[in-house]
XYZ file of C-alpha atoms in Angstrom:
75
model
C 8.954 -30.486 32.916
C 9.308 -28.638 29.593
C 6.347 -26.633 28.275
C 4.804 -27.871 25.063
C 5.988 -26.127 21.960
C 3.232 -24.335 20.149
C 2.531 -25.586 16.675
C 1.942 -22.705 14.284
C -0.160 -23.414 11.249
C 0.239 -21.134 8.266
C -2.879 -19.301 7.246
C -4.480 -20.644 4.107
C -3.720 -18.616 1.003
C -7.031 -16.799 0.587
C -6.829 -14.370 -2.301
C -10.561 -13.896 -2.737
C -10.471 -10.305 -1.519
C -7.091 -9.249 -2.905
C -8.567 -6.919 -5.526
C -10.699 -5.187 -2.905
C -7.695 -4.785 -0.590
C -5.559 -3.427 -3.419
C -8.263 -0.940 -4.392
C -8.461 0.236 -0.771
C -4.686 0.636 -0.725
C -4.883 2.755 -3.898
C -7.585 4.969 -2.371
C -5.599 5.396 0.861
C -2.444 6.260 -1.066
C -4.277 8.827 -3.202
C -5.649 10.431 -0.021
C -2.124 10.568 1.405
C -0.896 12.288 -1.759
C -3.706 14.839 -1.568
C -3.026 15.569 2.110
C 0.689 15.969 1.526
C 0.076 18.314 -1.411
C -1.827 20.577 0.980
C 1.177 20.481 3.305
C 3.455 21.141 0.342
C 1.930 24.601 -0.119
C 3.365 25.698 3.231
C 6.589 23.711 3.090
C 9.951 25.040 2.042
C 13.340 23.775 1.017
C 14.213 20.307 2.179
C 10.716 19.561 3.504
C 9.218 20.357 0.111
C 11.763 18.095 -1.609
C 11.035 15.225 0.804
C 7.277 15.521 0.258
C 7.717 15.563 -3.514
C 9.985 12.500 -3.377
C 7.551 10.647 -1.153
C 4.643 11.448 -3.480
C 6.655 10.143 -6.432
C 7.153 6.852 -4.565
C 3.442 6.803 -3.720
C 2.548 7.228 -7.396
C 4.892 4.365 -8.278
C 3.239 2.240 -5.592
C -0.189 2.983 -7.067
C 1.029 1.762 -10.463
C 2.276 -1.411 -8.793
C -1.089 -1.948 -7.083
C -2.851 -1.504 -10.439
C -0.554 -4.090 -12.040
C -1.338 -6.513 -9.215
C -5.069 -5.970 -9.776
C -4.590 -6.799 -13.465
C -2.702 -9.946 -12.491
C -5.470 -10.985 -10.100
C -8.084 -10.642 -12.832
C -6.001 -12.768 -15.209
C -5.199 -15.570 -12.761
């Protein structure tokens, strides 16, 4: 006897708290930047370069989150 296949239902598309989630993501990312800048003071060479590159990507991510928040307000 074959076991029943599970039927997976997609979660409903609930965007009611998207802005709040995005704001939390911004805050978390800013905290990560601040922590890594403290580490940067004691880093050298390649480590320093990696931290700086990662922070640049984090700043770009923050801009993306802010754009998404704008989109949420206008939709």
